[in-house]
């Protein structure tokens, strides 16, 4: 056989091990081979490779030059004799992939393929979006990788918005009755490009009442790992989902049981999502049960020789007032925490991080779930166990408010600030100020956003409002109107700030240093504006609603 030209590209294609994923990946591989001259290595699991060979589905491709089939284990136990063709347990298969049990055999395959005589070296990986562990292999071997979502465009958009459904409190379902009582008819008109979409039209993994549902969480994590760029092709900002989603329980038999001194919360005072968690910790009186540490406010390089910047711990208690060294793991960066928890982690290195000292791992990095755990699961250890920020009689109202506040205000300011085109910015800023107008109208009639009771929804709204005039107006171009021009919202913000414990969660110097100093694409010289230095401890008028 003649020598292979060195420029001939060699793509390793690996689909998720299910027929609906294998077929489109095989079609793409055939196009790359026949139309663009690629050498192809197509990778199935041992289970699927054997089934495809037995069915004859691979026969037309077996003797095609420069088109090879390989297989790797799927991480599941071998089926018992006589049941080799039994349908696989899909949740367990997803869990195996999610836990990266296939990563090692895949890397070994890449090394082996590179040694096959007469074949060009591997030049790229084309991976199914649900097989994000391949990103680790690509990074380790210095290979470019393309993520190919083999689902339909509608399916992809559905999975892409799983995280927002969770953030808005729409899923998991509250009870099984919602499967049949019309709840699934809820319109989802906030998902772009999907007219007349209802909750029942989303990929069906949302139809669960279990916050630990394997399929829901695996799908969400795969989206997070394979979609790290938060600006889409239209120039609009899309927030990356969180990936560690374990739950602490008051049940002593739970893997993560509520115990005094077992957990540590890593935050940044600058981050509104982390500040939610610190607020709950303070309001519930959990300081003696759960310790916490804040990072420095300005992002710095997290590893020598790499461009990545992120949250850094102080080297001493005096280097940056309010920031401290990591007292639990001695980590220099939040990135190190993620790498301790999972050596193959490929997502973003975000705060908050709720750390388990006993198991030496991250329990959860999703603020909306951490605050729920702080609200209920640590009541036996809390100084204020009777304070319920998620009371049963207001839960539906809280979910409704959280949904539009998150989309238009909490995340809305980021959509304004990180938009890269005029259209997405115009849309985001219009939604933001319509939502603020709505808040102003509501707060003209009642003390809190859901009525006369302080709830989770108030804390989630407050962390954005407290940053608005000092940062978002200038830095994120949210300048149609100042917060101080909304008399009800401004007095409401002061009211929340003055609740015992809340003012200690706000360090405006950290907030301003972070935003103005960590986003060079927005503020390249890192200049921090001098004002406006608002006094949120000044009197407010919200007592007028007191009974």
Coordinates of C-alpha atoms in Angstrom, one line a residue:
X1 CA 0.0 0.0 0.0
X2 CA 1.3 3.5 -0.9
X3 CA 2.1 6.0 1.7
X4 CA -0.6 8.2 3.1
X5 CA -0.3 12.0 2.3
X6 CA 0.6 13.7 5.6
X7 CA -2.1 16.3 5.0
X8 CA -5.0 13.8 4.8
X9 CA -7.3 14.6 7.8
X10 CA -8.3 11.8 10.2
X11 CA -11.5 12.3 12.2
X12 CA -12.5 10.0 15.1
X13 CA -16.3 10.1 15.3
X14 CA -18.0 8.9 18.4
X15 CA -21.8 9.0 18.9
X16 CA -23.8 8.5 22.0
X17 CA -24.6 4.7 22.2
X18 CA -28.2 4.8 21.0
X19 CA -29.6 4.3 17.5
X20 CA -31.0 7.8 17.2
X21 CA -27.5 9.2 17.7
X22 CA -25.5 6.6 15.8
X23 CA -27.4 7.1 12.5
X24 CA -26.9 10.9 12.2
X25 CA -23.3 10.6 13.3
X26 CA -22.7 7.9 10.7
X27 CA -24.2 10.1 8.0
X28 CA -21.9 12.9 9.0
X29 CA -18.9 10.6 8.9
X30 CA -19.9 9.4 5.4
X31 CA -20.1 13.0 4.2
X32 CA -16.7 13.8 5.7
X33 CA -15.2 10.7 4.0
X34 CA -16.8 10.9 0.6
X35 CA -17.0 14.7 0.0
X36 CA -14.0 16.0 1.9
X37 CA -11.5 13.2 1.8
X38 CA -11.4 12.4 5.6
X39 CA -10.0 9.2 6.9
X40 CA -12.7 8.0 9.4
X41 CA -12.5 6.0 12.6
X42 CA -16.0 5.4 13.8
X43 CA -16.3 4.4 17.5
X44 CA -19.2 2.4 19.0
X45 CA -19.5 0.7 22.3
X46 CA -18.8 -3.1 22.3
X47 CA -22.5 -3.7 22.9
X48 CA -23.7 -1.6 20.0
X49 CA -20.9 -2.7 17.6
X50 CA -21.8 -6.4 18.1
X51 CA -25.5 -5.7 17.6
X52 CA -24.8 -3.6 14.4
X53 CA -22.6 -6.3 13.0
X54 CA -25.2 -9.0 13.7
X55 CA -27.9 -7.0 12.1
X56 CA -25.9 -6.3 8.9
X57 CA -26.3 -2.5 9.4
X58 CA -22.5 -2.0 9.0
X59 CA -22.1 -4.3 6.0
X60 CA -22.1 -1.5 3.4
X61 CA -19.3 0.3 5.2
X62 CA -17.0 -2.5 6.3
X63 CA -14.8 -2.7 3.2
X64 CA -14.7 1.0 2.3
X65 CA -11.1 2.3 2.2
X66 CA -10.1 4.7 4.9
X67 CA -13.3 4.0 6.9
X68 CA -12.7 1.9 10.0
X69 CA -14.9 0.8 12.9
X70 CA -13.6 0.5 16.4
X71 CA -15.3 -0.2 19.8
X72 CA -14.8 0.5 23.4
X73 CA -16.5 -0.7 26.6
X74 CA -19.5 1.3 28.0
X75 CA -18.7 1.0 31.7
X76 CA -21.6 -1.3 32.4
X77 CA -21.4 -4.8 33.7
X78 CA -21.6 -7.5 31.0
X79 CA -25.1 -8.9 30.6
X80 CA -25.7 -12.4 31.8
X81 CA -25.5 -15.3 29.3
X82 CA -28.6 -15.5 27.1
X83 CA -29.4 -11.8 27.6
X84 CA -26.7 -10.3 25.3
X85 CA -29.4 -8.5 23.2
X86 CA -31.5 -7.3 26.1
X87 CA -32.1 -3.5 26.0
X88 CA -29.6 -1.7 28.2
X89 CA -30.6 0.3 31.3
X90 CA -30.5 3.8 29.8
X91 CA -30.3 5.7 33.1
X92 CA -27.3 3.6 34.2
X93 CA -25.7 4.0 30.7
X94 CA -26.1 7.8 31.0
X95 CA -24.7 7.7 34.5
X96 CA -21.7 5.7 33.3
X97 CA -21.0 8.3 30.6
X98 CA -21.6 11.2 32.9
X99 CA -19.1 9.8 35.4
X100 CA -16.6 9.4 32.6
X101 CA -16.1 5.7 33.0
X102 CA -15.5 5.5 29.2
X103 CA -12.8 8.2 29.2
X104 CA -9.8 5.9 29.8
X105 CA -10.7 3.3 27.2
X106 CA -11.4 6.1 24.7
X107 CA -7.9 7.7 25.3
X108 CA -6.3 4.2 24.9
X109 CA -8.2 3.8 21.6
X110 CA -6.9 7.1 20.3
X111 CA -3.3 6.1 21.2
X112 CA -3.8 2.7 19.5
X113 CA -5.4 4.2 16.3
X114 CA -2.4 6.5 16.0
X115 CA -0.1 3.5 15.8
X116 CA -2.0 1.6 13.0
X117 CA 0.2 1.3 10.0
X118 CA -1.0 2.9 6.8
X119 CA -3.4 5.3 8.6
X120 CA -2.8 9.0 9.1
X121 CA -2.5 10.3 12.7
X122 CA -5.7 11.5 14.3
X123 CA -6.2 15.1 13.5
X124 CA -9.6 15.8 15.2
X125 CA -12.5 14.4 17.2
X126 CA -16.1 14.7 16.2
X127 CA -18.1 13.9 19.3
X128 CA -21.8 13.6 20.2
X129 CA -22.8 16.5 22.5
X130 CA -23.9 13.9 25.0
X131 CA -20.4 12.4 25.2
X132 CA -18.6 15.5 26.6
X133 CA -15.9 13.4 28.4
X134 CA -14.2 13.3 24.9
X135 CA -13.2 17.0 25.5
X136 CA -10.8 15.8 28.2
X137 CA -9.2 13.4 25.8
X138 CA -9.0 16.1 23.1
X139 CA -7.3 18.5 25.5
X140 CA -4.9 16.0 26.9
X141 CA -3.8 14.9 23.4
X142 CA -3.8 18.5 21.9
X143 CA -6.5 17.7 19.4
X144 CA -9.3 20.0 18.1
X145 CA -12.8 18.8 18.8
X146 CA -16.1 19.5 17.2
X147 CA -19.3 18.9 19.3
X148 CA -22.1 17.5 17.0
X149 CA -25.6 17.5 18.6
X150 CA -27.3 14.6 16.9
X151 CA -30.7 15.5 18.2
X152 CA -33.0 17.8 16.2
X153 CA -32.6 21.5 16.5
X154 CA -35.8 21.7 18.6
X155 CA -34.5 19.0 20.9
X156 CA -31.2 20.8 21.2
X157 CA -32.9 24.0 22.1
X158 CA -35.0 22.1 24.7
X159 CA -31.9 20.6 26.4
X160 CA -30.2 24.0 26.2
X161 CA -32.9 25.5 28.4
X162 CA -33.2 22.7 31.0
X163 CA -31.1 24.8 33.4
X164 CA -33.3 27.8 33.0
X165 CA -36.4 25.6 33.7
X166 CA -34.7 24.6 36.9
X167 CA -33.7 28.2 37.8
X168 CA -37.2 29.4 37.3
X169 CA -38.6 26.6 39.5
X170 CA -40.6 25.1 36.7
X171 CA -38.9 21.7 37.0
X172 CA -38.7 19.2 38.7
X173 CA -42.5 19.0 39.0
X174 CA -43.8 19.6 42.5
X175 CA -46.0 16.4 42.5
X176 CA -47.2 13.7 40.1
X177 CA -50.6 15.4 39.7
X178 CA -48.9 18.1 37.5
X179 CA -48.5 15.4 34.8
X180 CA -52.2 15.5 34.2
X181 CA -53.7 18.7 35.7
X182 CA -52.8 21.0 32.8
X183 CA -49.4 22.1 34.3
X184 CA -47.6 20.7 31.3
X185 CA -49.6 23.1 29.1
X186 CA -47.6 26.0 30.5
X187 CA -46.4 28.2 27.6
X188 CA -42.6 28.7 27.3
X189 CA -42.7 31.8 25.1
X190 CA -39.4 33.0 26.5
X191 CA -37.4 30.4 24.6
X192 CA -36.2 32.0 21.3
X193 CA -37.1 30.6 18.0
X194 CA -39.8 28.2 19.5
X195 CA -43.2 29.6 18.9
X196 CA -46.2 28.3 20.8
X197 CA -43.9 26.0 22.8
X198 CA -45.4 24.3 25.9
X199 CA -43.7 22.5 28.8
X200 CA -45.0 19.2 27.5
X201 CA -43.2 19.8 24.2
X202 CA -39.8 19.8 25.9
X203 CA -37.6 16.6 25.9
X204 CA -39.5 14.3 28.3
X205 CA -36.8 14.1 31.0
X206 CA -38.4 17.2 32.5
X207 CA -41.4 15.1 33.6
X208 CA -40.0 14.1 36.9
X209 CA -40.6 15.1 40.5
X210 CA -37.2 13.9 41.6
X211 CA -34.5 16.7 41.9
X212 CA -31.9 13.9 41.7
X213 CA -33.4 12.3 38.5
X214 CA -30.5 10.8 36.6
X215 CA -31.7 11.6 33.1
X216 CA -32.6 15.2 33.9
X217 CA -29.3 16.0 35.6
X218 CA -27.1 14.1 33.2
X219 CA -28.7 15.9 30.2
X220 CA -28.2 19.2 32.0
X221 CA -24.5 18.5 32.9
X222 CA -23.7 17.3 29.4
X223 CA -25.1 20.7 28.1
X224 CA -22.9 22.5 30.6
X225 CA -19.7 20.7 29.7
X226 CA -20.1 20.9 25.9
X227 CA -21.4 24.5 25.7
X228 CA -18.9 26.6 27.5
X229 CA -19.2 29.7 25.3
X230 CA -21.9 31.8 26.8
X231 CA -22.6 34.0 23.7
X232 CA -24.5 32.4 20.9
X233 CA -24.2 33.0 17.2
X234 CA -26.7 35.9 17.3
X235 CA -24.6 37.7 19.9
X236 CA -26.9 37.0 22.8
X237 CA -25.7 35.9 26.2
X238 CA -26.7 32.4 27.5
X239 CA -25.7 31.4 31.0
X240 CA -23.9 28.0 31.3
X241 CA -25.6 25.5 33.6
X242 CA -24.2 24.4 36.9
X243 CA -22.8 20.8 37.1
X244 CA -22.6 19.6 40.7
X245 CA -26.2 18.9 41.8
X246 CA -26.1 16.7 44.9
X247 CA -28.5 17.5 47.7
X248 CA -28.0 17.7 51.5
X249 CA -30.8 16.1 53.5
X250 CA -31.8 16.2 57.2
X251 CA -32.2 12.4 56.8
X252 CA -29.2 11.0 58.8
X253 CA -29.0 8.0 56.4
X254 CA -28.4 10.3 53.4
X255 CA -25.0 10.3 51.7
X256 CA -24.9 14.1 52.3
X257 CA -26.6 14.5 55.7
X258 CA -27.0 17.8 57.5
X259 CA -24.2 17.9 60.1
X260 CA -22.7 20.7 62.0
X261 CA -19.2 21.5 60.8
X262 CA -19.2 19.1 57.9
X263 CA -19.8 21.7 55.1
X264 CA -18.0 24.8 53.9
X265 CA -19.3 27.5 51.6
X266 CA -16.9 29.2 49.2
X267 CA -18.2 32.5 47.8
X268 CA -17.2 35.8 46.4
X269 CA -18.9 38.9 47.9
X270 CA -18.8 40.2 44.3
X271 CA -21.0 37.4 42.9
X272 CA -24.8 37.8 43.2
X273 CA -25.4 34.1 42.9
X274 CA -23.0 33.4 45.8
X275 CA -24.4 36.3 47.8
X276 CA -27.8 34.6 47.7
X277 CA -26.3 31.6 49.6
X278 CA -24.5 33.8 52.1
X279 CA -27.7 35.7 52.7
X280 CA -29.6 32.5 53.6
X281 CA -26.8 31.4 55.8
X282 CA -26.9 34.6 57.7
X283 CA -30.7 34.9 57.9
X284 CA -31.1 31.4 59.1
X285 CA -28.3 31.7 61.7
X286 CA -26.1 28.9 60.3
X287 CA -22.7 30.5 60.9
X288 CA -21.9 28.1 63.7
X289 CA -22.9 25.0 61.5
X290 CA -21.5 26.0 58.1
X291 CA -18.2 27.9 57.7
X292 CA -17.5 30.1 54.7
X293 CA -14.6 31.8 52.8
X294 CA -14.6 34.5 50.2
X295 CA -12.2 34.8 47.3
X296 CA -10.5 38.0 46.2
X297 CA -12.7 40.2 44.0
X298 CA -10.7 40.5 40.8
X299 CA -10.1 37.5 38.6
X300 CA -6.5 36.4 38.1
X301 CA -4.8 33.7 36.1
X302 CA -5.6 30.3 37.7
X303 CA -2.7 28.3 36.3
X304 CA 0.8 29.2 35.1
X305 CA 1.1 29.0 31.4
X306 CA -2.6 29.2 30.7
X307 CA -4.8 32.1 29.8
X308 CA -7.7 31.2 32.0
X309 CA -8.6 33.7 34.7
X310 CA -11.0 33.2 37.6
X311 CA -11.5 33.3 41.4
X312 CA -8.4 33.4 43.5
X313 CA -8.0 33.0 47.3
X314 CA -6.0 35.5 49.3
X315 CA -2.6 34.5 50.4
X316 CA -3.2 36.0 53.9
X317 CA -6.0 37.6 55.9
X318 CA -4.6 41.0 55.3
X319 CA -3.9 41.0 51.6
X320 CA -7.5 41.9 50.6
X321 CA -9.9 42.9 53.4
X322 CA -12.9 40.5 53.3
X323 CA -11.0 37.8 51.5
X324 CA -9.1 34.9 53.1
X325 CA -6.9 31.9 52.3
X326 CA -8.7 28.6 51.8
X327 CA -8.8 27.1 55.3
X328 CA -10.0 23.7 54.2
X329 CA -8.0 22.5 51.2
X330 CA -5.3 25.1 51.0
X331 CA -6.3 25.8 47.5
X332 CA -5.0 28.9 45.7
X333 CA -7.9 29.1 43.3
X334 CA -11.5 28.0 43.0
X335 CA -10.4 26.0 40.0
X336 CA -8.3 23.8 42.3
X337 CA -11.5 22.9 44.3
X338 CA -13.1 21.6 41.1
X339 CA -10.0 19.7 40.2
X340 CA -9.8 18.1 43.6
X341 CA -13.5 17.1 43.3
X342 CA -13.1 15.7 39.8
X343 CA -9.7 15.4 38.1
X344 CA -11.5 15.2 34.7
X345 CA -13.8 18.2 35.3
X346 CA -14.2 20.3 32.1
X347 CA -16.8 22.9 33.1
X348 CA -16.6 26.5 34.4
X349 CA -15.0 27.2 37.8
X350 CA -17.8 29.2 39.5
X351 CA -18.9 30.2 42.9
X352 CA -20.8 29.4 45.0
X353 CA -19.2 26.1 45.9
X354 CA -20.7 24.0 48.8
X355 CA -17.9 21.7 49.9
X356 CA -18.1 18.5 51.9
X357 CA -15.2 18.3 54.3
X358 CA -15.9 14.6 55.1
X359 CA -16.0 13.3 51.5
X360 CA -13.6 16.0 50.2
X361 CA -15.8 16.9 47.2
X362 CA -18.2 19.5 45.9
X363 CA -21.8 18.8 47.0
X364 CA -23.4 21.5 44.9
X365 CA -22.6 24.6 42.9
X366 CA -26.1 25.7 42.0
X367 CA -27.2 28.6 44.1
X368 CA -30.9 28.0 43.7
X369 CA -30.5 24.6 45.2
X370 CA -28.1 25.6 48.0
X371 CA -30.5 28.2 49.3
X372 CA -33.3 25.6 49.4
X373 CA -31.1 23.3 51.4
X374 CA -30.1 26.1 53.8
X375 CA -33.8 27.0 54.3
X376 CA -35.0 23.5 55.3
X377 CA -32.4 20.8 55.8
X378 CA -30.3 22.5 58.6
X379 CA -33.2 23.6 60.8
X380 CA -32.0 21.4 63.7
X381 CA -28.7 23.4 63.6
X382 CA -30.1 26.9 62.8
X383 CA -30.5 29.7 65.2
X384 CA -33.7 30.7 63.4
X385 CA -35.3 27.4 62.4
X386 CA -38.8 28.9 62.3
X387 CA -37.8 31.4 59.6
X388 CA -39.2 29.9 56.4
X389 CA -38.2 31.7 53.2
X390 CA -40.1 29.3 51.1
X391 CA -43.5 28.9 52.9
X392 CA -45.9 26.4 51.4
X393 CA -48.7 28.8 50.9
X394 CA -46.6 31.1 48.8
X395 CA -44.6 28.5 46.8
X396 CA -46.5 28.9 43.6
X397 CA -46.2 32.7 43.8
X398 CA -42.5 32.4 44.6
X399 CA -42.0 30.2 41.5
X400 CA -43.9 32.7 39.3
X401 CA -41.9 35.7 40.5
X402 CA -38.6 33.8 40.4
X403 CA -39.3 32.9 36.7
X404 CA -39.6 36.5 35.4
X405 CA -37.2 38.0 37.8
X406 CA -34.4 35.6 36.9
X407 CA -35.0 35.9 33.1
X408 CA -35.4 39.7 32.9
X409 CA -33.5 41.1 35.9
X410 CA -31.0 38.7 37.6
X411 CA -29.8 37.3 34.2
X412 CA -31.2 40.2 32.3
X413 CA -28.4 42.6 33.3
X414 CA -25.9 40.1 32.1
X415 CA -27.7 39.7 28.8
X416 CA -27.4 43.5 28.4
X417 CA -23.7 43.6 29.5
X418 CA -22.4 40.7 27.5
X419 CA -24.4 41.2 24.3
X420 CA -22.2 41.4 21.3
X421 CA -24.7 42.8 18.8
X422 CA -27.2 45.6 19.0
X423 CA -30.3 43.5 18.6
X424 CA -29.9 41.2 21.6
X425 CA -28.9 44.2 23.7
X426 CA -32.0 46.1 22.7
X427 CA -34.2 43.2 23.5
X428 CA -32.6 42.5 26.8
X429 CA -32.6 46.1 28.0
X430 CA -36.3 46.5 27.1
X431 CA -37.2 43.4 29.0
X432 CA -35.1 44.5 32.0
X433 CA -36.8 47.8 32.4
X434 CA -40.3 46.4 31.8
X435 CA -39.6 44.0 34.7
X436 CA -38.3 46.8 36.9
X437 CA -41.5 48.8 36.1
X438 CA -43.5 45.7 37.1
X439 CA -41.5 45.5 40.4
X440 CA -42.2 49.2 41.1
X441 CA -45.9 48.7 40.6
X442 CA -46.1 45.6 42.9
X443 CA -44.0 47.2 45.6
X444 CA -46.3 50.2 45.7
X445 CA -49.0 47.9 47.1
X446 CA -47.1 45.5 49.4
X447 CA -43.9 45.4 51.4
X448 CA -42.3 42.4 49.7
X449 CA -42.3 41.1 46.2
X450 CA -44.7 38.1 47.0
X451 CA -46.8 39.9 49.6
X452 CA -46.4 40.8 53.2
X453 CA -43.8 38.0 54.0
X454 CA -40.1 38.0 53.3
X455 CA -39.3 35.1 51.0
X456 CA -36.6 33.5 48.8
X457 CA -37.9 35.7 45.9
X458 CA -36.9 38.9 47.8
X459 CA -33.3 37.7 48.4
X460 CA -33.0 36.6 44.7
X461 CA -34.2 40.0 43.6
X462 CA -32.2 42.0 46.2
X463 CA -28.7 40.7 45.1
X464 CA -29.2 42.3 41.7
X465 CA -30.9 45.5 42.9
X466 CA -28.0 46.3 45.4
X467 CA -25.5 46.2 42.5
X468 CA -27.6 48.1 40.0
X469 CA -26.7 51.8 40.4
X470 CA -23.2 51.1 41.5
X471 CA -22.3 48.7 38.6
X472 CA -24.9 47.6 36.2
X473 CA -26.0 51.1 35.1
X474 CA -22.5 51.9 33.8
X475 CA -20.7 48.6 33.3
X476 CA -23.6 46.7 31.7
X477 CA -25.2 49.7 30.0
X478 CA -28.4 49.4 32.0
X479 CA -28.8 53.2 32.0
X480 CA -32.3 53.9 30.9
X481 CA -33.2 54.7 34.5
X482 CA -31.4 54.6 37.9
X483 CA -32.7 52.4 40.7
X484 CA -33.0 55.6 42.7
X485 CA -35.6 56.8 40.3
X486 CA -37.9 54.0 41.3
X487 CA -39.0 55.2 44.8
X488 CA -40.7 51.9 45.8
X489 CA -37.8 49.7 44.6
X490 CA -35.2 51.9 46.1
X491 CA -36.8 52.0 49.6
X492 CA -37.5 48.2 49.3
X493 CA -33.8 47.6 48.6
X494 CA -32.9 49.6 51.7
X495 CA -35.5 47.7 53.7
X496 CA -33.9 44.3 52.8
X497 CA -30.4 45.6 53.3
X498 CA -31.3 46.6 56.9
X499 CA -32.6 43.2 57.9
X500 CA -30.2 41.9 60.6
X501 CA -27.4 40.0 58.8
X502 CA -28.0 41.2 55.3
X503 CA -25.7 44.2 55.3
X504 CA -22.8 41.9 56.1
X505 CA -23.3 40.1 52.8
X506 CA -22.7 43.3 50.8
X507 CA -19.1 44.5 50.3
X508 CA -19.5 47.2 47.7
X509 CA -15.7 47.5 47.3
X510 CA -15.5 43.8 46.3
X511 CA -18.5 44.2 43.9
X512 CA -17.0 47.2 42.1
X513 CA -13.5 45.9 42.0
X514 CA -14.7 42.6 40.4
X515 CA -17.0 43.9 37.7
X516 CA -14.8 46.8 36.6
X517 CA -11.6 44.9 37.0
X518 CA -12.4 41.4 35.7
X519 CA -14.1 42.1 32.3
X520 CA -11.5 43.6 30.0
X521 CA -13.7 43.1 27.0
X522 CA -16.1 45.6 28.6
X523 CA -13.7 47.8 30.6
X524 CA -10.2 47.2 29.1
X525 CA -8.3 49.6 31.5
X526 CA -10.0 48.3 34.6
X527 CA -10.9 51.9 35.8
X528 CA -13.3 51.8 38.7
X529 CA -15.8 54.7 38.8
X530 CA -15.7 56.9 41.9
X531 CA -19.5 56.9 42.7
X532 CA -22.3 56.9 43.5
X533 CA -21.6 55.5 47.0
X534 CA -25.2 55.1 48.0
X535 CA -26.1 54.8 51.7
X536 CA -28.5 51.9 52.0
X537 CA -28.6 52.2 55.7
X538 CA -30.6 55.5 55.5
X539 CA -34.3 55.5 56.5
X540 CA -36.9 54.0 54.2
X541 CA -40.7 54.1 54.1
X542 CA -41.6 50.4 54.0
X543 CA -43.0 50.3 57.5
X544 CA -46.1 51.8 56.0
X545 CA -47.2 48.3 55.1
X546 CA -46.7 46.9 58.6
X547 CA -50.0 45.7 60.2

